[in-house]
Amino acid sequence: MLKRFFKISFVLIVLITFSSCKSSKVTGTGTKEKSARVVLRTFEDNLADFKTVSGRIKAGYKTEEDSQSISITYRIEKDKAIWMSAKVMGLLPVAKVYITPDRFQYYEKINGTYFDGDFSMAKEFLGVEVNFENLQNLLIGRPMYELKRNQMLFDDNAYVFLQNIRSVLAYSAIIDSRQFEMKSQSLQNVKNESLKVNYSRFQSVDKKKFPGKLLMTAKKEGEVILIDLDYRSVVFDEELTFPFSIPNNYERLEL
């Protein structure tokens, strides 16, 4: 089950659904671009600027047949590393994950298995390159892809950016018009496989905005999977280490 959890978690982080929107009125090009420039600048100014962030996450996983929860200690060095250590019931260590711009690794103790590879699995699944920055930005409430000013419209008190990624993925990002926080990010591929990520709450830590809670809803081959991440603690700019070593005699997985 843990193998399935981490495989799905990785796919969920790189697969997001295209959000449906009501019909919207788009203003003239000049006004729209000027408004989008202000929106993006305000949004960027509100985001946490940090070198490192760490803390604890309560994570939940649910399908029609199964549900479970784990506690995660996380450490992120911006643009360099993502490290996570998972425990069951907050006590029993069961897995570790270590991700860098060119490598994705994890191991789990229950079945004694590990994975050591890169982001090519995501490319095979989605049909486009998915990189470390895409994953990092999703976790910290930033856009996975660069938002284009000429693709913005205003709808239901939110700024909506609709874009296509290399004609294979439909991407959207929705920014709240009052707090200028990310409300959701989403992608859908040509196979109609999708995941929707809602940022239900942001928190202010040292006057810096950071996600407080997010919910991912994935749909693939008729199956619906829910993963929620609740950031229980957030600490910025401490010196971090990323201890990771795959135990001997573990079996390598091919995801």
PDB file of C-alpha atoms in Angstrom:
ATOM      1  CA  MET A   1       0.000   0.000   0.000  1.00  0.00           C
ATOM      2  CA  LEU A   2       2.840   2.393   0.784  1.00  0.00           C
ATOM      3  CA  LYS A   3       4.353   1.784  -2.647  1.00  0.00           C
ATOM      4  CA  ARG A   4       1.006   2.748  -4.149  1.00  0.00           C
ATOM      5  CA  PHE A   5       0.783   5.827  -1.908  1.00  0.00           C
ATOM      6  CA  PHE A   6       4.127   7.237  -3.035  1.00  0.00           C
ATOM      7  CA  LYS A   7       3.612   6.367  -6.696  1.00  0.00           C
ATOM      8  CA  ILE A   8       0.235   8.101  -6.701  1.00  0.00           C
ATOM      9  CA  SER A   9       1.610  11.021  -4.677  1.00  0.00           C
ATOM     10  CA  PHE A  10       4.309  11.648  -7.266  1.00  0.00           C
ATOM     11  CA  VAL A  11       1.840  11.472 -10.137  1.00  0.00           C
ATOM     12  CA  LEU A  12      -0.575  13.746  -8.286  1.00  0.00           C
ATOM     13  CA  ILE A  13       2.069  16.381  -7.778  1.00  0.00           C
ATOM     14  CA  VAL A  14       2.713  16.582 -11.523  1.00  0.00           C
ATOM     15  CA  LEU A  15      -0.854  16.036 -12.752  1.00  0.00           C
ATOM     16  CA  ILE A  16      -3.522  18.709 -12.094  1.00  0.00           C
ATOM     17  CA  THR A  17      -6.981  19.142 -13.487  1.00  0.00           C
ATOM     18  CA  PHE A  18      -8.271  21.909 -15.739  1.00  0.00           C
ATOM     19  CA  SER A  19     -10.710  23.952 -13.626  1.00  0.00           C
ATOM     20  CA  SER A  20     -14.122  24.624 -15.120  1.00  0.00           C
ATOM     21  CA  CYS A  21     -15.178  28.282 -15.230  1.00  0.00           C
ATOM     22  CA  LYS A  22     -18.348  30.193 -15.942  1.00  0.00           C
ATOM     23  CA  SER A  23     -18.477  32.333 -19.058  1.00  0.00           C
ATOM     24  CA  SER A  24     -16.451  35.487 -18.482  1.00  0.00           C
ATOM     25  CA  LYS A  25     -16.196  38.936 -19.906  1.00  0.00           C
ATOM     26  CA  VAL A  26     -12.711  39.818 -21.128  1.00  0.00           C
ATOM     27  CA  THR A  27     -11.812  43.480 -21.465  1.00  0.00           C
ATOM     28  CA  GLY A  28      -9.783  45.092 -24.243  1.00  0.00           C
ATOM     29  CA  THR A  29      -6.186  43.989 -24.740  1.00  0.00           C
ATOM     30  CA  GLY A  30      -4.482  47.082 -23.260  1.00  0.00           C
ATOM     31  CA  THR A  31      -6.598  47.178 -20.102  1.00  0.00           C
ATOM     32  CA  LYS A  32      -6.383  43.433 -19.629  1.00  0.00           C
ATOM     33  CA  GLU A  33      -2.594  43.354 -19.863  1.00  0.00           C
ATOM     34  CA  LYS A  34      -2.221  46.294 -17.506  1.00  0.00           C
ATOM     35  CA  SER A  35      -4.536  44.662 -14.961  1.00  0.00           C
ATOM     36  CA  ALA A  36      -2.719  41.341 -15.285  1.00  0.00           C
ATOM     37  CA  ARG A  37       0.604  43.082 -14.645  1.00  0.00           C
ATOM     38  CA  VAL A  38      -0.732  44.542 -11.406  1.00  0.00           C
ATOM     39  CA  VAL A  39      -2.281  41.220 -10.393  1.00  0.00           C
ATOM     40  CA  LEU A  40       0.943  39.276 -10.915  1.00  0.00           C
ATOM     41  CA  ARG A  41       3.084  41.886  -9.167  1.00  0.00           C
ATOM     42  CA  THR A  42       0.767  41.983  -6.133  1.00  0.00           C
ATOM     43  CA  PHE A  43       0.564  38.201  -6.045  1.00  0.00           C
ATOM     44  CA  GLU A  44       4.364  37.882  -6.171  1.00  0.00           C
ATOM     45  CA  ASP A  45       4.820  40.502  -3.439  1.00  0.00           C
ATOM     46  CA  ASN A  46       2.515  38.522  -1.142  1.00  0.00           C
ATOM     47  CA  LEU A  47       4.461  35.265  -1.472  1.00  0.00           C
ATOM     48  CA  ALA A  48       7.033  34.089   1.021  1.00  0.00           C
ATOM     49  CA  ASP A  49      10.599  34.759  -0.087  1.00  0.00           C
ATOM     50  CA  PHE A  50      12.918  32.270   1.612  1.00  0.00           C
ATOM     51  CA  LYS A  51      16.055  30.185   1.230  1.00  0.00           C
ATOM     52  CA  THR A  52      14.808  27.230   3.268  1.00  0.00           C
ATOM     53  CA  VAL A  53      11.529  26.126   4.817  1.00  0.00           C
ATOM     54  CA  SER A  54      10.810  23.185   7.107  1.00  0.00           C
ATOM     55  CA  GLY A  55       8.158  21.817   9.426  1.00  0.00           C
ATOM     56  CA  ARG A  56       5.514  19.137   9.784  1.00  0.00           C
ATOM     57  CA  ILE A  57       2.604  18.039   7.575  1.00  0.00           C
ATOM     58  CA  LYS A  58      -0.381  15.888   8.394  1.00  0.00           C
ATOM     59  CA  ALA A  59      -1.177  14.035   5.167  1.00  0.00           C
ATOM     60  CA  GLY A  60      -4.306  12.073   4.290  1.00  0.00           C
ATOM     61  CA  TYR A  61      -4.965   9.678   1.427  1.00  0.00           C
ATOM     62  CA  LYS A  62      -8.377   8.352   0.396  1.00  0.00           C
ATOM     63  CA  THR A  63      -9.928   6.250  -2.379  1.00  0.00           C
ATOM     64  CA  GLU A  64     -13.214   4.370  -2.560  1.00  0.00           C
ATOM     65  CA  GLU A  65     -11.498   1.292  -1.095  1.00  0.00           C
ATOM     66  CA  ASP A  66      -8.925   2.655   1.283  1.00  0.00           C
ATOM     67  CA  SER A  67      -7.854   5.578   3.442  1.00  0.00           C
ATOM     68  CA  GLN A  68      -4.844   6.309   5.611  1.00  0.00           C
ATOM     69  CA  SER A  69      -2.993   9.180   7.241  1.00  0.00           C
ATOM     70  CA  ILE A  70       0.675   9.800   7.925  1.00  0.00           C
ATOM     71  CA  SER A  71       2.805  12.462   9.588  1.00  0.00           C
ATOM     72  CA  ILE A  72       5.508  14.040   7.427  1.00  0.00           C
ATOM     73  CA  THR A  73       8.550  16.041   8.421  1.00  0.00           C
ATOM     74  CA  TYR A  74       9.530  18.167   5.431  1.00  0.00           C
ATOM     75  CA  ARG A  75      12.565  20.262   4.492  1.00  0.00           C
ATOM     76  CA  ILE A  76      12.924  22.381   1.353  1.00  0.00           C
ATOM     77  CA  GLU A  77      15.956  24.282   0.169  1.00  0.00           C
ATOM     78  CA  LYS A  78      14.544  26.498  -2.529  1.00  0.00           C
ATOM     79  CA  ASP A  79      15.476  25.406  -6.063  1.00  0.00           C
ATOM     80  CA  LYS A  80      17.814  22.724  -4.689  1.00  0.00           C
ATOM     81  CA  ALA A  81      16.187  19.989  -2.604  1.00  0.00           C
ATOM     82  CA  ILE A  82      12.941  18.583  -1.201  1.00  0.00           C
ATOM     83  CA  TRP A  83      13.231  16.056   1.651  1.00  0.00           C
ATOM     84  CA  MET A  84      10.410  14.272   3.469  1.00  0.00           C
ATOM     85  CA  SER A  85      10.309  11.670   6.217  1.00  0.00           C
ATOM     86  CA  ALA A  86       7.008   9.871   6.875  1.00  0.00           C
ATOM     87  CA  LYS A  87       5.803   8.274  10.090  1.00  0.00           C
ATOM     88  CA  VAL A  88       2.696   6.258  10.923  1.00  0.00           C
ATOM     89  CA  MET A  89       0.835   7.488  14.013  1.00  0.00           C
ATOM     90  CA  GLY A  90       3.584  10.062  14.411  1.00  0.00           C
ATOM     91  CA  LEU A  91       5.953   7.469  15.859  1.00  0.00           C
ATOM     92  CA  LEU A  92       6.971   4.702  13.452  1.00  0.00           C
ATOM     93  CA  PRO A  93       9.266   5.811  10.575  1.00  0.00           C
ATOM     94  CA  VAL A  94       8.085   4.193   7.372  1.00  0.00           C
ATOM     95  CA  ALA A  95       9.584   6.087   4.422  1.00  0.00           C
ATOM     96  CA  LYS A  96      11.852   8.873   3.192  1.00  0.00           C
ATOM     97  CA  VAL A  97      11.801  10.949   0.007  1.00  0.00           C
ATOM     98  CA  TYR A  98      14.656  13.011  -1.424  1.00  0.00           C
ATOM     99  CA  ILE A  99      14.207  15.061  -4.592  1.00  0.00           C
ATOM    100  CA  THR A 100      16.714  17.283  -6.384  1.00  0.00           C
ATOM    101  CA  PRO A 101      16.460  18.995  -9.794  1.00  0.00           C
ATOM    102  CA  ASP A 102      17.832  15.899 -11.554  1.00  0.00           C
ATOM    103  CA  ARG A 103      16.868  13.026  -9.265  1.00  0.00           C
ATOM    104  CA  PHE A 104      13.850  11.515  -7.489  1.00  0.00           C
ATOM    105  CA  GLN A 105      14.463   8.962  -4.722  1.00  0.00           C
ATOM    106  CA  TYR A 106      12.495   7.289  -1.973  1.00  0.00           C
ATOM    107  CA  TYR A 107      12.463   4.138   0.098  1.00  0.00           C
ATOM    108  CA  GLU A 108       9.836   2.524   2.290  1.00  0.00           C
ATOM    109  CA  LYS A 109      10.500   0.175   5.195  1.00  0.00           C
ATOM    110  CA  ILE A 110       7.370  -1.959   5.321  1.00  0.00           C
ATOM    111  CA  ASN A 111       8.132  -3.892   2.131  1.00  0.00           C
ATOM    112  CA  GLY A 112      11.818  -2.997   1.943  1.00  0.00           C
ATOM    113  CA  THR A 113      11.640  -1.313  -1.478  1.00  0.00           C
ATOM    114  CA  TYR A 114      13.093   1.826  -3.055  1.00  0.00           C
ATOM    115  CA  PHE A 115      12.940   3.958  -6.187  1.00  0.00           C
ATOM    116  CA  ASP A 116      15.882   5.844  -7.676  1.00  0.00           C
ATOM    117  CA  GLY A 117      15.239   7.711 -10.908  1.00  0.00           C
ATOM    118  CA  ASP A 118      14.376  11.065 -12.413  1.00  0.00           C
ATOM    119  CA  PHE A 119      11.355  12.950 -13.750  1.00  0.00           C
ATOM    120  CA  SER A 120      11.189  10.933 -16.989  1.00  0.00           C
ATOM    121  CA  MET A 121       8.323   8.875 -15.547  1.00  0.00           C
ATOM    122  CA  ALA A 122       6.241  12.032 -15.400  1.00  0.00           C
ATOM    123  CA  LYS A 123       7.139  12.872 -18.998  1.00  0.00           C
ATOM    124  CA  GLU A 124       5.998   9.426 -20.154  1.00  0.00           C
ATOM    125  CA  PHE A 125       2.735   9.875 -18.262  1.00  0.00           C
ATOM    126  CA  LEU A 126       1.994  13.477 -19.279  1.00  0.00           C
ATOM    127  CA  GLY A 127       3.768  13.807 -22.603  1.00  0.00           C
ATOM    128  CA  VAL A 128       5.696  16.945 -21.551  1.00  0.00           C
ATOM    129  CA  GLU A 129       8.696  17.741 -19.398  1.00  0.00           C
ATOM    130  CA  VAL A 130       7.971  18.094 -15.679  1.00  0.00           C
ATOM    131  CA  ASN A 131      10.795  19.388 -13.552  1.00  0.00           C
ATOM    132  CA  PHE A 132      11.812  20.069  -9.974  1.00  0.00           C
ATOM    133  CA  GLU A 133      10.558  23.654 -10.112  1.00  0.00           C
ATOM    134  CA  ASN A 134       7.040  22.541 -11.117  1.00  0.00           C
ATOM    135  CA  LEU A 135       6.874  20.250  -8.093  1.00  0.00           C
ATOM    136  CA  GLN A 136       8.391  22.755  -5.679  1.00  0.00           C
ATOM    137  CA  ASN A 137       6.054  25.555  -6.760  1.00  0.00           C
ATOM    138  CA  LEU A 138       2.980  23.409  -6.288  1.00  0.00           C
ATOM    139  CA  LEU A 139       4.002  22.657  -2.696  1.00  0.00           C
ATOM    140  CA  ILE A 140       4.714  26.294  -1.786  1.00  0.00           C
ATOM    141  CA  GLY A 141       1.707  27.891  -3.519  1.00  0.00           C
ATOM    142  CA  ARG A 142       3.467  29.342  -6.559  1.00  0.00           C
ATOM    143  CA  PRO A 143       2.456  28.804 -10.214  1.00  0.00           C
ATOM    144  CA  MET A 144       3.801  25.582 -11.689  1.00  0.00           C
ATOM    145  CA  TYR A 145       4.233  27.339 -15.017  1.00  0.00           C
ATOM    146  CA  GLU A 146       4.892  30.960 -15.850  1.00  0.00           C
ATOM    147  CA  LEU A 147       1.612  32.865 -15.987  1.00  0.00           C
ATOM    148  CA  LYS A 148       1.052  34.814 -19.193  1.00  0.00           C
ATOM    149  CA  ARG A 149      -0.569  38.249 -18.865  1.00  0.00           C
ATOM    150  CA  ASN A 150      -2.476  37.962 -22.132  1.00  0.00           C
ATOM    151  CA  GLN A 151      -4.173  34.763 -20.928  1.00  0.00           C
ATOM    152  CA  MET A 152      -5.903  36.308 -17.888  1.00  0.00           C
ATOM    153  CA  LEU A 153      -9.612  36.877 -17.385  1.00  0.00           C
ATOM    154  CA  PHE A 154     -11.725  37.900 -14.408  1.00  0.00           C
ATOM    155  CA  ASP A 155     -14.436  35.540 -13.206  1.00  0.00           C
ATOM    156  CA  ASP A 156     -16.353  35.047  -9.944  1.00  0.00           C
ATOM    157  CA  ASN A 157     -14.096  37.395  -7.922  1.00  0.00           C
ATOM    158  CA  ALA A 158     -10.944  35.633  -9.075  1.00  0.00           C
ATOM    159  CA  TYR A 159      -8.234  36.113 -11.688  1.00  0.00           C
ATOM    160  CA  VAL A 160      -8.100  33.086 -13.956  1.00  0.00           C
ATOM    161  CA  PHE A 161      -5.135  32.189 -16.166  1.00  0.00           C
ATOM    162  CA  LEU A 162      -5.863  29.617 -18.894  1.00  0.00           C
ATOM    163  CA  GLN A 163      -2.969  28.234 -20.931  1.00  0.00           C
ATOM    164  CA  ASN A 164      -1.940  25.261 -23.050  1.00  0.00           C
ATOM    165  CA  ILE A 165       1.397  23.564 -22.423  1.00  0.00           C
ATOM    166  CA  ARG A 166       2.806  22.339 -25.746  1.00  0.00           C
ATOM    167  CA  SER A 167      -0.698  21.482 -26.965  1.00  0.00           C
ATOM    168  CA  VAL A 168      -0.867  18.433 -24.683  1.00  0.00           C
ATOM    169  CA  LEU A 169      -1.832  19.883 -21.325  1.00  0.00           C
ATOM    170  CA  ALA A 170      -4.518  22.385 -20.407  1.00  0.00           C
ATOM    171  CA  TYR A 171      -3.221  24.440 -17.480  1.00  0.00           C
ATOM    172  CA  SER A 172      -5.055  26.880 -15.257  1.00  0.00           C
ATOM    173  CA  ALA A 173      -4.202  28.925 -12.189  1.00  0.00           C
ATOM    174  CA  ILE A 174      -6.758  30.872 -10.167  1.00  0.00           C
ATOM    175  CA  ILE A 175      -5.740  33.765  -7.911  1.00  0.00           C
ATOM    176  CA  ASP A 176      -8.094  35.211  -5.302  1.00  0.00           C
ATOM    177  CA  SER A 177      -8.951  38.844  -6.064  1.00  0.00           C
ATOM    178  CA  ARG A 178      -9.041  39.942  -2.408  1.00  0.00           C
ATOM    179  CA  GLN A 179      -6.048  38.273  -0.754  1.00  0.00           C
ATOM    180  CA  PHE A 180      -4.070  37.657  -3.966  1.00  0.00           C
ATOM    181  CA  GLU A 181      -3.401  34.057  -2.923  1.00  0.00           C
ATOM    182  CA  MET A 182      -3.411  30.989  -5.131  1.00  0.00           C
ATOM    183  CA  LYS A 183      -6.846  29.364  -5.022  1.00  0.00           C
ATOM    184  CA  SER A 184      -6.060  26.451  -7.330  1.00  0.00           C
ATOM    185  CA  GLN A 185      -3.771  25.096  -9.997  1.00  0.00           C
ATOM    186  CA  SER A 186      -4.802  22.524 -12.530  1.00  0.00           C
ATOM    187  CA  LEU A 187      -3.826  20.443 -15.542  1.00  0.00           C
ATOM    188  CA  GLN A 188      -5.580  17.944 -17.745  1.00  0.00           C
ATOM    189  CA  ASN A 189      -3.869  15.822 -20.361  1.00  0.00           C
ATOM    190  CA  VAL A 190      -5.180  14.555 -23.696  1.00  0.00           C
ATOM    191  CA  LYS A 191      -6.293  11.287 -22.067  1.00  0.00           C
ATOM    192  CA  ASN A 192      -8.566  13.265 -19.749  1.00  0.00           C
ATOM    193  CA  GLU A 193      -6.468  12.190 -16.749  1.00  0.00           C
ATOM    194  CA  SER A 194      -6.576  14.972 -14.235  1.00  0.00           C
ATOM    195  CA  LEU A 195      -5.898  16.310 -10.777  1.00  0.00           C
ATOM    196  CA  LYS A 196      -7.318  19.407  -9.127  1.00  0.00           C
ATOM    197  CA  VAL A 197      -5.346  21.126  -6.374  1.00  0.00           C
ATOM    198  CA  ASN A 198      -7.243  23.544  -4.132  1.00  0.00           C
ATOM    199  CA  TYR A 199      -5.399  25.764  -1.681  1.00  0.00           C
ATOM    200  CA  SER A 200      -8.093  26.078   0.956  1.00  0.00           C
ATOM    201  CA  ARG A 201      -6.039  28.110   3.420  1.00  0.00           C
ATOM    202  CA  PHE A 202      -2.858  30.204   3.571  1.00  0.00           C
ATOM    203  CA  GLN A 203      -1.050  31.203   6.749  1.00  0.00           C
ATOM    204  CA  SER A 204       1.158  34.142   7.635  1.00  0.00           C
ATOM    205  CA  VAL A 205       4.487  33.215   9.207  1.00  0.00           C
ATOM    206  CA  ASP A 206       6.919  36.045   9.982  1.00  0.00           C
ATOM    207  CA  LYS A 207       4.758  38.207   7.693  1.00  0.00           C
ATOM    208  CA  LYS A 208       5.267  35.715   4.866  1.00  0.00           C
ATOM    209  CA  LYS A 209       2.378  33.922   3.109  1.00  0.00           C
ATOM    210  CA  PHE A 210       2.655  30.138   2.860  1.00  0.00           C
ATOM    211  CA  PRO A 211       0.068  27.398   2.193  1.00  0.00           C
ATOM    212  CA  GLY A 212      -1.766  26.175   5.265  1.00  0.00           C
ATOM    213  CA  LYS A 213      -3.862  23.427   3.706  1.00  0.00           C
ATOM    214  CA  LEU A 214      -4.289  22.027   0.225  1.00  0.00           C
ATOM    215  CA  LEU A 215      -6.415  19.260  -1.253  1.00  0.00           C
ATOM    216  CA  MET A 216      -5.575  17.273  -4.374  1.00  0.00           C
ATOM    217  CA  THR A 217      -8.284  15.387  -6.278  1.00  0.00           C
ATOM    218  CA  ALA A 218      -7.005  13.078  -8.995  1.00  0.00           C
ATOM    219  CA  LYS A 219      -9.017  11.266 -11.640  1.00  0.00           C
ATOM    220  CA  LYS A 220      -7.455   8.466 -13.652  1.00  0.00           C
ATOM    221  CA  GLU A 221      -9.139   5.566 -15.439  1.00  0.00           C
ATOM    222  CA  GLY A 222     -12.366   6.049 -13.513  1.00  0.00           C
ATOM    223  CA  GLU A 223     -10.650   6.136 -10.121  1.00  0.00           C
ATOM    224  CA  VAL A 224     -10.837   9.169  -7.824  1.00  0.00           C
ATOM    225  CA  ILE A 225      -8.012   9.719  -5.342  1.00  0.00           C
ATOM    226  CA  LEU A 226      -7.879  12.387  -2.634  1.00  0.00           C
ATOM    227  CA  ILE A 227      -4.713  13.594  -0.933  1.00  0.00           C
ATOM    228  CA  ASP A 228      -4.788  16.425   1.575  1.00  0.00           C
ATOM    229  CA  LEU A 229      -1.762  18.169   3.057  1.00  0.00           C
ATOM    230  CA  ASP A 230      -2.149  20.162   6.267  1.00  0.00           C
ATOM    231  CA  TYR A 231       0.963  22.209   7.091  1.00  0.00           C
ATOM    232  CA  ARG A 232       1.079  22.000  10.882  1.00  0.00           C
ATOM    233  CA  SER A 233       4.290  24.013  11.274  1.00  0.00           C
ATOM    234  CA  VAL A 234       6.385  26.271   9.036  1.00  0.00           C
ATOM    235  CA  VAL A 235       9.885  27.581   9.845  1.00  0.00           C
ATOM    236  CA  PHE A 236      11.863  29.748   7.433  1.00  0.00           C
ATOM    237  CA  ASP A 237      15.580  30.124   6.786  1.00  0.00           C
ATOM    238  CA  GLU A 238      17.127  27.705   9.230  1.00  0.00           C
ATOM    239  CA  GLU A 239      20.227  25.704   8.316  1.00  0.00           C
ATOM    240  CA  LEU A 240      19.002  22.318   7.075  1.00  0.00           C
ATOM    241  CA  THR A 241      20.459  18.893   6.447  1.00  0.00           C
ATOM    242  CA  PHE A 242      18.993  16.216   4.155  1.00  0.00           C
ATOM    243  CA  PRO A 243      20.019  12.815   5.524  1.00  0.00           C
ATOM    244  CA  PHE A 244      19.196  10.112   2.998  1.00  0.00           C
ATOM    245  CA  SER A 245      20.709   6.696   2.425  1.00  0.00           C
ATOM    246  CA  ILE A 246      18.929   3.722   0.850  1.00  0.00           C
ATOM    247  CA  PRO A 247      19.336   0.692   3.149  1.00  0.00           C
ATOM    248  CA  ASN A 248      21.194  -2.345   1.866  1.00  0.00           C
ATOM    249  CA  ASN A 249      19.197  -5.289   0.512  1.00  0.00           C
ATOM    250  CA  TYR A 250      16.143  -3.194  -0.388  1.00  0.00           C
ATOM    251  CA  GLU A 251      14.437  -4.138  -3.664  1.00  0.00           C
ATOM    252  CA  ARG A 252      14.454  -1.580  -6.463  1.00  0.00           C
ATOM    253  CA  LEU A 253      11.067  -0.612  -7.894  1.00  0.00           C
ATOM    254  CA  GLU A 254      10.297   0.239 -11.493  1.00  0.00           C
ATOM    255  CA  LEU A 255       7.354   2.673 -11.326  1.00  0.00           C
TER     256      LEU A 255
END
